[in-house]
PDB file of C-alpha atoms in Angstrom:
ATOM      1  CA  MET A1033       2.234-185.950  33.450  1.00 59.00           C
ATOM      2  CA  SER A1034       2.112-183.612  37.007  1.00 55.00           C
ATOM      3  CA  SER A1035       4.896-181.118  37.178  1.00 67.00           C
ATOM      4  CA  GLN A1036       4.987-181.568  40.791  1.00 87.00           C
ATOM      5  CA  PRO A1037       6.803-184.563  42.453  1.00 95.00           C
ATOM      6  CA  GLU A1038       5.887-186.371  45.275  1.00 97.00           C
ATOM      7  CA  GLU A1039       8.151-186.764  47.548  1.00 98.00           C
ATOM      8  CA  LEU A1040       8.634-190.563  49.208  1.00 98.00           C
ATOM      9  CA  THR A1041       9.979-192.291  51.673  1.00 98.00           C
ATOM     10  CA  ILE A1042      10.544-196.304  51.763  1.00 98.00           C
ATOM     11  CA  GLN A1043      12.214-198.074  54.706  1.00 97.00           C
ATOM     12  CA  THR A1044      13.948-201.489  53.667  1.00 96.00           C
ATOM     13  CA  HIS A1045      15.407-204.070  56.340  1.00 92.00           C
ATOM     14  CA  ALA A1046      18.652-201.690  56.468  1.00 88.00           C
ATOM     15  CA  LEU A1047      17.768-197.990  55.358  1.00 96.00           C
ATOM     16  CA  ARG A1048      15.611-195.334  55.061  1.00 98.00           C
ATOM     17  CA  LEU A1049      15.784-194.447  51.668  1.00 99.00           C
ATOM     18  CA  ALA A1050      13.888-190.970  49.960  1.00 99.00           C
ATOM     19  CA  ALA A1051      12.433-190.158  46.836  1.00 99.00           C
ATOM     20  CA  ARG A1052      10.777-188.029  44.441  1.00 98.00           C
ATOM     21  CA  ALA A1053       7.488-189.711  42.490  1.00 98.00           C
ATOM     22  CA  TRP A1054       6.074-188.266  39.358  1.00 98.00           C
ATOM     23  CA  GLY A1055       2.540-189.483  37.645  1.00 97.00           C
ATOM     24  CA  PRO A1056      -0.109-191.544  39.245  1.00 96.00           C
ATOM     25  CA  PRO A1057       0.242-194.365  41.367  1.00 95.00           C
ATOM     26  CA  ASP A1058      -1.605-196.602  38.726  1.00 95.00           C
ATOM     27  CA  GLY A1059       0.801-195.778  36.098  1.00 96.00           C
ATOM     28  CA  VAL A1060       3.690-197.878  34.083  1.00 97.00           C
ATOM     29  CA  PRO A1061       5.578-198.393  37.394  1.00 98.00           C
ATOM     30  CA  VAL A1062       9.877-197.478  36.808  1.00 99.00           C
ATOM     31  CA  LEU A1063      11.907-197.473  39.511  1.00 99.00           C
ATOM     32  CA  ALA A1064      14.138-195.107  38.426  1.00 99.00           C
ATOM     33  CA  LEU A1065      18.232-195.120  39.309  1.00 99.00           C
ATOM     34  CA  HIS A1066      20.800-191.979  39.072  1.00 98.00           C
ATOM     35  CA  GLY A1067      24.929-191.423  38.646  1.00 97.00           C
ATOM     36  CA  TRP A1068      27.305-191.805  41.201  1.00 96.00           C
ATOM     37  CA  LEU A1069      26.723-188.438  43.444  1.00 95.00           C
ATOM     38  CA  ASP A1070      23.843-187.936  41.895  1.00 97.00           C
ATOM     39  CA  ASN A1071      20.545-187.760  43.694  1.00 98.00           C
ATOM     40  CA  ALA A1072      16.854-188.079  42.857  1.00 98.00           C
ATOM     41  CA  ALA A1073      16.896-184.069  41.148  1.00 97.00           C
ATOM     42  CA  SER A1074      19.084-185.729  37.912  1.00 97.00           C
ATOM     43  CA  PHE A1075      15.427-187.072  36.299  1.00 97.00           C
ATOM     44  CA  ASP A1076      14.086-183.155  37.242  1.00 96.00           C
ATOM     45  CA  THR A1077      14.063-182.439  33.595  1.00 94.00           C
ATOM     46  CA  LEU A1078      12.969-185.382  32.130  1.00 96.00           C
ATOM     47  CA  ALA A1079       9.934-186.570  34.296  1.00 97.00           C
ATOM     48  CA  PRO A1080       7.533-184.449  33.479  1.00 96.00           C
ATOM     49  CA  ARG A1081       8.034-185.499  29.410  1.00 96.00           C
ATOM     50  CA  LEU A1082       7.327-189.187  30.454  1.00 97.00           C
ATOM     51  CA  PRO A1083       3.694-188.654  30.967  1.00 95.00           C
ATOM     52  CA  GLY A1084       1.531-192.088  32.159  1.00 95.00           C
ATOM     53  CA  LEU A1085       4.455-193.235  34.190  1.00 97.00           C
ATOM     54  CA  ARG A1086       4.653-193.536  37.969  1.00 98.00           C
ATOM     55  CA  LEU A1087       8.562-193.184  37.966  1.00 98.00           C
ATOM     56  CA  VAL A1088       9.735-193.076  41.718  1.00 99.00           C
ATOM     57  CA  CYS A1089      13.322-191.917  41.463  1.00 99.00           C
ATOM     58  CA  LEU A1090      15.108-193.322  43.970  1.00 99.00           C
ATOM     59  CA  ASP A1091      17.901-191.319  46.398  1.00 99.00           C
ATOM     60  CA  MET A1092      20.609-193.630  46.377  1.00 98.00           C
ATOM     61  CA  PRO A1093      21.937-195.504  49.683  1.00 98.00           C
ATOM     62  CA  GLY A1094      23.871-192.824  50.996  1.00 97.00           C
ATOM     63  CA  HIS A1095      22.732-190.340  48.262  1.00 98.00           C
ATOM     64  CA  GLY A1096      20.808-187.205  48.738  1.00 97.00           C
ATOM     65  CA  HIS A1097      17.915-187.444  51.150  1.00 98.00           C
ATOM     66  CA  SER A1098      18.560-191.168  51.871  1.00 98.00           C
ATOM     67  CA  GLU A1099      19.814-192.253  54.865  1.00 98.00           C
ATOM     68  CA  HIS A1100      23.849-193.111  55.508  1.00 97.00           C
ATOM     69  CA  ALA A1101      25.006-196.174  55.919  1.00 95.00           C
ATOM     70  CA  ALA A1102      25.652-197.598  59.133  1.00 94.00           C
ATOM     71  CA  PRO A1103      28.837-197.141  60.797  1.00 90.00           C
ATOM     72  CA  GLY A1104      31.760-199.092  59.075  1.00 88.00           C
ATOM     73  CA  GLU A1105      30.126-199.765  56.550  1.00 92.00           C
ATOM     74  CA  LEU A1106      30.744-198.536  53.020  1.00 93.00           C
ATOM     75  CA  TYR A1107      28.585-198.926  49.475  1.00 96.00           C
ATOM     76  CA  GLY A1108      30.352-201.691  47.735  1.00 95.00           C
ATOM     77  CA  PHE A1109      28.005-202.236  43.793  1.00 97.00           C
ATOM     78  CA  VAL A1110      26.452-205.630  45.250  1.00 97.00           C
ATOM     79  CA  ASP A1111      25.221-204.542  48.274  1.00 95.00           C
ATOM     80  CA  THR A1112      23.995-201.163  46.512  1.00 97.00           C
ATOM     81  CA  VAL A1113      21.102-204.028  44.239  1.00 98.00           C
ATOM     82  CA  ALA A1114      21.066-205.599  47.102  1.00 97.00           C
ATOM     83  CA  ARG A1115      19.816-203.006  48.972  1.00 97.00           C
ATOM     84  CA  VAL A1116      18.065-201.399  45.720  1.00 98.00           C
ATOM     85  CA  ALA A1117      16.325-204.296  45.043  1.00 98.00           C
ATOM     86  CA  GLU A1118      13.911-203.904  48.418  1.00 98.00           C
ATOM     87  CA  VAL A1119      12.839-201.084  46.930  1.00 98.00           C
ATOM     88  CA  PRO A1120      10.330-202.695  44.622  1.00 98.00           C
ATOM     89  CA  ARG A1121       9.206-205.176  46.809  1.00 97.00           C
ATOM     90  CA  VAL A1122       8.460-202.118  49.627  1.00 98.00           C
ATOM     91  CA  LEU A1123       6.231-200.456  46.829  1.00 98.00           C
ATOM     92  CA  GLY A1124       4.519-203.823  46.274  1.00 98.00           C
ATOM     93  CA  TRP A1125       5.390-204.088  42.306  1.00 98.00           C
ATOM     94  CA  ALA A1126       5.638-207.552  41.105  1.00 97.00           C
ATOM     95  CA  ARG A1127       6.639-206.205  37.878  1.00 98.00           C
ATOM     96  CA  TYR A1128       8.338-203.021  37.179  1.00 98.00           C
ATOM     97  CA  CYS A1129      10.881-201.073  34.622  1.00 99.00           C
ATOM     98  CA  LEU A1130      14.160-199.972  35.246  1.00 99.00           C
ATOM     99  CA  LEU A1131      15.874-196.647  34.319  1.00 99.00           C
ATOM    100  CA  GLY A1132      19.461-195.886  35.404  1.00 99.00           C
ATOM    101  CA  HIS A1133      21.915-193.400  34.345  1.00 99.00           C
ATOM    102  CA  SER A1134      25.635-194.523  34.705  1.00 98.00           C
ATOM    103  CA  LEU A1135      26.579-195.666  38.036  1.00 98.00           C
ATOM    104  CA  GLY A1136      22.670-195.927  38.481  1.00 99.00           C
ATOM    105  CA  ALA A1137      22.595-198.221  34.737  1.00 99.00           C
ATOM    106  CA  ALA A1138      25.096-200.251  36.178  1.00 99.00           C
ATOM    107  CA  VAL A1139      22.615-201.499  39.103  1.00 99.00           C
ATOM    108  CA  ALA A1140      20.130-201.796  36.600  1.00 99.00           C
ATOM    109  CA  SER A1141      21.609-203.690  34.679  1.00 99.00           C
ATOM    110  CA  VAL A1142      22.862-206.654  37.523  1.00 99.00           C
ATOM    111  CA  LEU A1143      19.446-206.197  39.351  1.00 99.00           C
ATOM    112  CA  ALA A1144      18.002-207.110  35.315  1.00 99.00           C
ATOM    113  CA  GLY A1145      20.276-209.873  35.611  1.00 99.00           C
ATOM    114  CA  THR A1146      20.049-210.534  39.297  1.00 99.00           C
ATOM    115  CA  PHE A1147      15.642-211.265  38.509  1.00 99.00           C
ATOM    116  CA  PRO A1148      14.939-210.760  35.300  1.00 98.00           C
ATOM    117  CA  ARG A1149      11.325-212.096  35.623  1.00 98.00           C
ATOM    118  CA  GLN A1150      10.670-209.358  38.283  1.00 98.00           C
ATOM    119  CA  VAL A1151      12.131-206.353  35.203  1.00 99.00           C
ATOM    120  CA  ARG A1152       9.618-205.355  32.412  1.00 98.00           C
ATOM    121  CA  ARG A1153      12.202-203.356  30.100  1.00 98.00           C
ATOM    122  CA  LEU A1154      15.090-202.290  30.625  1.00 99.00           C
ATOM    123  CA  VAL A1155      16.421-198.202  30.040  1.00 99.00           C
ATOM    124  CA  LEU A1156      20.076-197.629  30.744  1.00 99.00           C
ATOM    125  CA  VAL A1157      21.686-194.256  29.739  1.00 98.00           C
ATOM    126  CA  GLU A1158      25.650-194.017  29.779  1.00 98.00           C
ATOM    127  CA  GLY A1159      25.762-197.414  30.954  1.00 98.00           C
ATOM    128  CA  LEU A1160      25.818-201.125  31.059  1.00 98.00           C
ATOM    129  CA  GLY A1161      26.897-202.673  33.771  1.00 98.00           C
ATOM    130  CA  PRO A1162      29.652-201.989  35.971  1.00 98.00           C
ATOM    131  CA  MET A1163      33.080-200.986  36.576  1.00 97.00           C
ATOM    132  CA  VAL A1164      35.884-204.286  36.544  1.00 98.00           C
ATOM    133  CA  GLU A1165      39.143-205.309  37.404  1.00 96.00           C
ATOM    134  CA  ALA A1166      40.891-208.467  36.747  1.00 97.00           C
ATOM    135  CA  PRO A1167      41.399-210.724  40.017  1.00 97.00           C
ATOM    136  CA  GLU A1168      44.922-210.649  40.056  1.00 98.00           C
ATOM    137  CA  GLN A1169      43.858-206.182  40.824  1.00 97.00           C
ATOM    138  CA  ALA A1170      42.066-207.521  44.156  1.00 97.00           C
ATOM    139  CA  PRO A1171      44.895-207.292  46.958  1.00 98.00           C
ATOM    140  CA  ALA A1172      45.861-203.836  45.938  1.00 98.00           C
ATOM    141  CA  ARG A1173      42.487-202.541  45.612  1.00 97.00           C
ATOM    142  CA  LEU A1174      41.586-203.566  49.009  1.00 98.00           C
ATOM    143  CA  ALA A1175      44.633-202.325  50.307  1.00 98.00           C
ATOM    144  CA  ARG A1176      43.706-199.293  49.045  1.00 97.00           C
ATOM    145  CA  SER A1177      39.953-199.310  49.800  1.00 96.00           C
ATOM    146  CA  ILE A1178      41.091-199.761  53.557  1.00 96.00           C
ATOM    147  CA  THR A1179      43.788-196.852  53.748  1.00 96.00           C
ATOM    148  CA  GLU A1180      41.169-194.528  52.428  1.00 94.00           C
ATOM    149  CA  GLN A1181      38.319-195.493  54.586  1.00 93.00           C
ATOM    150  CA  LEU A1182      40.553-194.934  57.138  1.00 93.00           C
ATOM    151  CA  ALA A1183      42.307-191.895  56.252  1.00 91.00           C
ATOM    152  CA  ARG A1184      38.321-190.178  56.006  1.00 86.00           C
ATOM    153  CA  ARG A1185      37.697-190.632  59.330  1.00 83.00           C
ATOM    154  CA  GLY A1186      37.337-187.428  61.171  1.00 75.00           C
ATOM    155  CA  ARG A1187      38.180-185.807  57.979  1.00 82.00           C
ATOM    156  CA  PRO A1188      35.403-182.678  57.213  1.00 81.00           C
ATOM    157  CA  ALA A1189      33.025-182.538  54.375  1.00 82.00           C
ATOM    158  CA  PRO A1190      33.897-179.654  51.909  1.00 87.00           C
ATOM    159  CA  ARG A1191      32.162-176.510  52.372  1.00 92.00           C
ATOM    160  CA  TYR A1192      31.732-173.867  49.697  1.00 95.00           C
ATOM    161  CA  ALA A1193      30.135-170.259  50.253  1.00 94.00           C
ATOM    162  CA  SER A1194      26.897-170.469  48.456  1.00 94.00           C
ATOM    163  CA  ALA A1195      25.261-173.366  46.245  1.00 95.00           C
ATOM    164  CA  GLU A1196      25.877-170.990  43.347  1.00 94.00           C
ATOM    165  CA  GLU A1197      29.562-172.101  44.486  1.00 95.00           C
ATOM    166  CA  ALA A1198      29.222-175.792  44.738  1.00 94.00           C
ATOM    167  CA  ALA A1199      26.857-175.883  41.126  1.00 94.00           C
ATOM    168  CA  GLU A1200      30.140-174.246  39.713  1.00 93.00           C
ATOM    169  CA  ARG A1201      32.301-176.969  41.023  1.00 93.00           C
ATOM    170  CA  LEU A1202      30.399-179.394  39.882  1.00 93.00           C
ATOM    171  CA  ARG A1203      30.487-178.310  36.383  1.00 92.00           C
ATOM    172  CA  ARG A1204      33.648-177.992  36.441  1.00 90.00           C
ATOM    173  CA  ALA A1205      34.351-181.605  37.675  1.00 89.00           C
ATOM    174  CA  VAL A1206      31.698-183.048  35.440  1.00 86.00           C
ATOM    175  CA  GLY A1207      32.886-180.495  32.147  1.00 82.00           C
ATOM    176  CA  THR A1208      29.970-181.316  30.304  1.00 82.00           C
ATOM    177  CA  LEU A1209      26.982-180.562  32.902  1.00 89.00           C
ATOM    178  CA  SER A1210      24.986-177.566  32.123  1.00 88.00           C
ATOM    179  CA  ALA A1211      24.247-175.068  34.215  1.00 89.00           C
ATOM    180  CA  GLU A1212      20.338-176.373  34.910  1.00 88.00           C
ATOM    181  CA  GLY A1213      21.635-179.458  35.328  1.00 90.00           C
ATOM    182  CA  ALA A1214      24.119-178.422  38.200  1.00 92.00           C
ATOM    183  CA  ARG A1215      21.003-176.238  39.796  1.00 92.00           C
ATOM    184  CA  ALA A1216      18.809-179.045  39.537  1.00 92.00           C
ATOM    185  CA  LEU A1217      22.071-181.463  41.403  1.00 95.00           C
ATOM    186  CA  VAL A1218      22.649-179.347  43.800  1.00 94.00           C
ATOM    187  CA  GLY A1219      19.542-177.877  44.952  1.00 93.00           C
ATOM    188  CA  ARG A1220      18.536-181.098  46.034  1.00 96.00           C
ATOM    189  CA  GLY A1221      22.313-182.299  47.069  1.00 96.00           C
ATOM    190  CA  LEU A1222      23.302-179.562  49.807  1.00 96.00           C
ATOM    191  CA  CYS A1223      22.758-178.743  53.034  1.00 95.00           C
ATOM    192  CA  ALA A1224      23.045-175.740  55.333  1.00 94.00           C
ATOM    193  CA  VAL A1225      25.946-175.661  58.060  1.00 92.00           C
ATOM    194  CA  GLU A1226      27.545-172.504  59.628  1.00 89.00           C
ATOM    195  CA  GLY A1227      29.613-170.826  57.307  1.00 89.00           C
ATOM    196  CA  GLY A1228      27.538-172.039  54.659  1.00 94.00           C
ATOM    197  CA  VAL A1229      26.631-175.439  52.386  1.00 96.00           C
ATOM    198  CA  THR A1230      28.152-178.375  52.001  1.00 95.00           C
ATOM    199  CA  TRP A1231      26.793-182.184  50.226  1.00 95.00           C
ATOM    200  CA  ARG A1232      24.389-184.583  52.147  1.00 96.00           C
ATOM    201  CA  SER A1233      25.581-187.130  50.218  1.00 96.00           C
ATOM    202  CA  ASP A1234      27.627-189.610  52.835  1.00 95.00           C
ATOM    203  CA  PRO A1235      31.790-188.999  52.327  1.00 93.00           C
ATOM    204  CA  ARG A1236      32.750-192.645  52.449  1.00 94.00           C
ATOM    205  CA  LEU A1237      30.789-193.113  48.476  1.00 96.00           C
ATOM    206  CA  ARG A1238      33.943-191.244  47.760  1.00 94.00           C
ATOM    207  CA  VAL A1239      36.124-194.873  49.483  1.00 95.00           C
ATOM    208  CA  ALA A1240      37.338-196.436  46.949  1.00 95.00           C
ATOM    209  CA  SER A1241      35.287-200.507  46.542  1.00 95.00           C
ATOM    210  CA  ARG A1242      37.031-202.980  48.508  1.00 96.00           C
ATOM    211  CA  LEU A1243      36.474-205.431  45.485  1.00 96.00           C
ATOM    212  CA  ARG A1244      35.425-205.093  42.073  1.00 98.00           C
ATOM    213  CA  LEU A1245      33.266-207.330  39.624  1.00 98.00           C
ATOM    214  CA  THR A1246      35.750-209.388  37.010  1.00 98.00           C
ATOM    215  CA  GLU A1247      34.128-209.016  33.056  1.00 98.00           C
ATOM    216  CA  ALA A1248      33.629-212.712  33.289  1.00 98.00           C
ATOM    217  CA  GLN A1249      31.132-211.555  35.961  1.00 98.00           C
ATOM    218  CA  VAL A1250      29.610-208.638  34.593  1.00 99.00           C
ATOM    219  CA  LEU A1251      28.541-210.738  31.109  1.00 99.00           C
ATOM    220  CA  ALA A1252      27.432-214.141  32.855  1.00 99.00           C
ATOM    221  CA  PHE A1253      24.669-211.325  34.403  1.00 99.00           C
ATOM    222  CA  LEU A1254      23.767-209.361  31.091  1.00 99.00           C
ATOM    223  CA  ARG A1255      23.130-212.035  29.108  1.00 99.00           C
ATOM    224  CA  ALA A1256      20.777-213.141  31.971  1.00 99.00           C
ATOM    225  CA  VAL A1257      19.100-210.214  31.505  1.00 99.00           C
ATOM    226  CA  GLU A1258      15.134-211.043  29.826  1.00 98.00           C
ATOM    227  CA  ALA A1259      14.257-207.714  29.711  1.00 98.00           C
ATOM    228  CA  PRO A1260      13.810-205.510  26.520  1.00 98.00           C
ATOM    229  CA  THR A1261      16.644-202.586  26.238  1.00 99.00           C
ATOM    230  CA  LEU A1262      17.263-199.735  25.248  1.00 99.00           C
ATOM    231  CA  LEU A1263      20.889-198.248  25.900  1.00 99.00           C
ATOM    232  CA  VAL A1264      20.808-194.494  25.531  1.00 98.00           C
ATOM    233  CA  ARG A1265      24.233-192.252  24.087  1.00 98.00           C
ATOM    234  CA  GLY A1266      25.417-188.872  24.788  1.00 96.00           C
ATOM    235  CA  ALA A1267      27.561-188.558  22.410  1.00 94.00           C
ATOM    236  CA  GLN A1268      30.066-187.047  24.006  1.00 92.00           C
ATOM    237  CA  GLY A1269      29.417-188.969  26.405  1.00 93.00           C
ATOM    238  CA  TYR A1270      31.449-192.440  27.441  1.00 93.00           C
ATOM    239  CA  PRO A1271      33.336-193.720  24.297  1.00 92.00           C
ATOM    240  CA  GLU A1272      32.838-196.143  21.977  1.00 92.00           C
ATOM    241  CA  THR A1273      34.975-199.167  23.584  1.00 95.00           C
ATOM    242  CA  PRO A1274      35.760-203.070  22.118  1.00 95.00           C
ATOM    243  CA  ALA A1275      34.437-203.438  26.631  1.00 96.00           C
ATOM    244  CA  LEU A1276      31.081-202.010  25.258  1.00 97.00           C
ATOM    245  CA  HIS A1277      30.808-204.483  22.227  1.00 97.00           C
ATOM    246  CA  GLN A1278      31.260-207.088  24.288  1.00 98.00           C
ATOM    247  CA  ARG A1279      28.672-206.285  26.256  1.00 98.00           C
ATOM    248  CA  LEU A1280      26.450-205.811  24.355  1.00 98.00           C
ATOM    249  CA  ALA A1281      26.644-209.191  22.510  1.00 98.00           C
ATOM    250  CA  ALA A1282      25.907-210.534  25.854  1.00 99.00           C
ATOM    251  CA  VAL A1283      22.946-208.973  25.699  1.00 99.00           C
ATOM    252  CA  ARG A1284      19.720-211.302  23.634  1.00 98.00           C
ATOM    253  CA  ASP A1285      17.237-208.061  23.218  1.00 98.00           C
ATOM    254  CA  ILE A1286      19.062-204.953  23.252  1.00 98.00           C
ATOM    255  CA  ALA A1287      18.613-201.186  21.359  1.00 98.00           C
ATOM    256  CA  THR A1288      21.035-198.695  21.435  1.00 98.00           C
ATOM    257  CA  VAL A1289      20.810-195.121  20.414  1.00 98.00           C
ATOM    258  CA  THR A1290      23.356-192.357  20.130  1.00 97.00           C
ATOM    259  CA  LEU A1291      22.089-188.369  21.206  1.00 97.00           C
ATOM    260  CA  PRO A1292      23.473-185.116  20.927  1.00 94.00           C
ATOM    261  CA  GLY A1293      24.489-184.891  24.870  1.00 93.00           C
ATOM    262  CA  GLY A1294      27.501-185.217  27.115  1.00 93.00           C
ATOM    263  CA  HIS A1295      27.547-188.659  29.884  1.00 95.00           C
ATOM    264  CA  HIS A1296      24.407-186.263  31.887  1.00 95.00           C
ATOM    265  CA  VAL A1297      22.490-186.283  28.324  1.00 95.00           C
ATOM    266  CA  HIS A1298      19.560-187.337  30.073  1.00 96.00           C
ATOM    267  CA  LEU A1299      18.885-183.687  32.333  1.00 90.00           C
ATOM    268  CA  ASP A1300      20.889-181.786  29.542  1.00 87.00           C
ATOM    269  CA  ALA A1301      18.714-182.289  26.899  1.00 90.00           C
ATOM    270  CA  PRO A1302      15.329-184.237  27.562  1.00 95.00           C
ATOM    271  CA  GLU A1303      12.991-183.926  25.262  1.00 96.00           C
ATOM    272  CA  PRO A1304      14.967-186.396  22.454  1.00 98.00           C
ATOM    273  CA  VAL A1305      15.829-188.886  25.700  1.00 98.00           C
ATOM    274  CA  ALA A1306      12.187-188.865  26.507  1.00 98.00           C
ATOM    275  CA  GLU A1307      11.127-189.417  23.078  1.00 98.00           C
ATOM    276  CA  ALA A1308      13.476-192.608  22.819  1.00 98.00           C
ATOM    277  CA  ILE A1309      12.417-193.554  26.020  1.00 98.00           C
ATOM    278  CA  ALA A1310       8.701-193.188  25.567  1.00 97.00           C
ATOM    279  CA  ALA A1311       8.818-195.059  21.863  1.00 97.00           C
ATOM    280  CA  PHE A1312      10.669-197.555  24.539  1.00 98.00           C
ATOM    281  CA  LEU A1313       8.422-197.421  26.920  1.00 97.00           C
ATOM    282  CA  ALA A1314       4.984-197.548  24.873  1.00 92.00           C
ATOM    283  CA  PRO A1315       3.763-201.155  24.883  1.00 86.00           C
ATOM    284  CA  GLU A1316       3.740-201.190  28.288  1.00 87.00           C
ATOM    285  CA  HIS A1317       1.333-198.728  28.436  1.00 71.00           C
ATOM    286  CA  ALA A1318      -1.149-201.530  27.263  1.00 58.00           C
ATOM    287  CA  GLY A1319      -0.662-203.518  30.387  1.00 58.00           C
ATOM    288  CA  PRO A1320       2.296-205.805  30.960  1.00 49.00           C
ATOM    289  CA  GLY A1321       4.560-207.644  28.772  1.00 43.00           C
TER     290      GLY A1321
END
């Protein structure tokens, strides 16, 4: 795969989205979705190790170089799924593979359950479905979301004296992110402002969601997934829980692999992750499944 990505602009119905595309245009089509507050550079160390793919790494709505939502709008989970669902259509992909990390894995897993016949294979890194809440928690969540949105109006974005300071703050916040990984995310995620640098991402991404899906709804989406699925976990990443086992049981064809690393295992330890993904996607090089 080429060591230099191609920058894309993808115009959807509502937003102009940015992406980094790796590999030949006739390669196996893979849409890659990064995690919350990250950007397309999340896959910069992984992509060159996956030859034969047309790997389009999206800046999710409101992240990186992608356009922010209109005034008054937020980034609810199902709205994000709907916005991302437009991208393969704009690219002219009838059937494609999905690769997602964290929030991107949550979006990918629900998208694969929403349009199961479109998704050829599904690769999830440190995530299987979104965060959930019980129905009785909905009133408090909506109140919190509205309160946070009003409080953020006019609040200045955080500024840093340098990219190095921003990278160090990011590493401290994540806890398990390597210096190389932080530099990759910062390199695409910052813009210059008076007195230093700040994040390009929309501050509204930090506002609490209006509502969350219930666990029953998430399980329904996972049961609808038809694509063979691979879940890659970092040994020091998200913990193993009864809820995870329940979700794994809901997916009809899923394999799991646990590799040394933290939540950003794909960024910090790309070689073993790339090996696992390449082996899983190998049947696609023979033609659509």
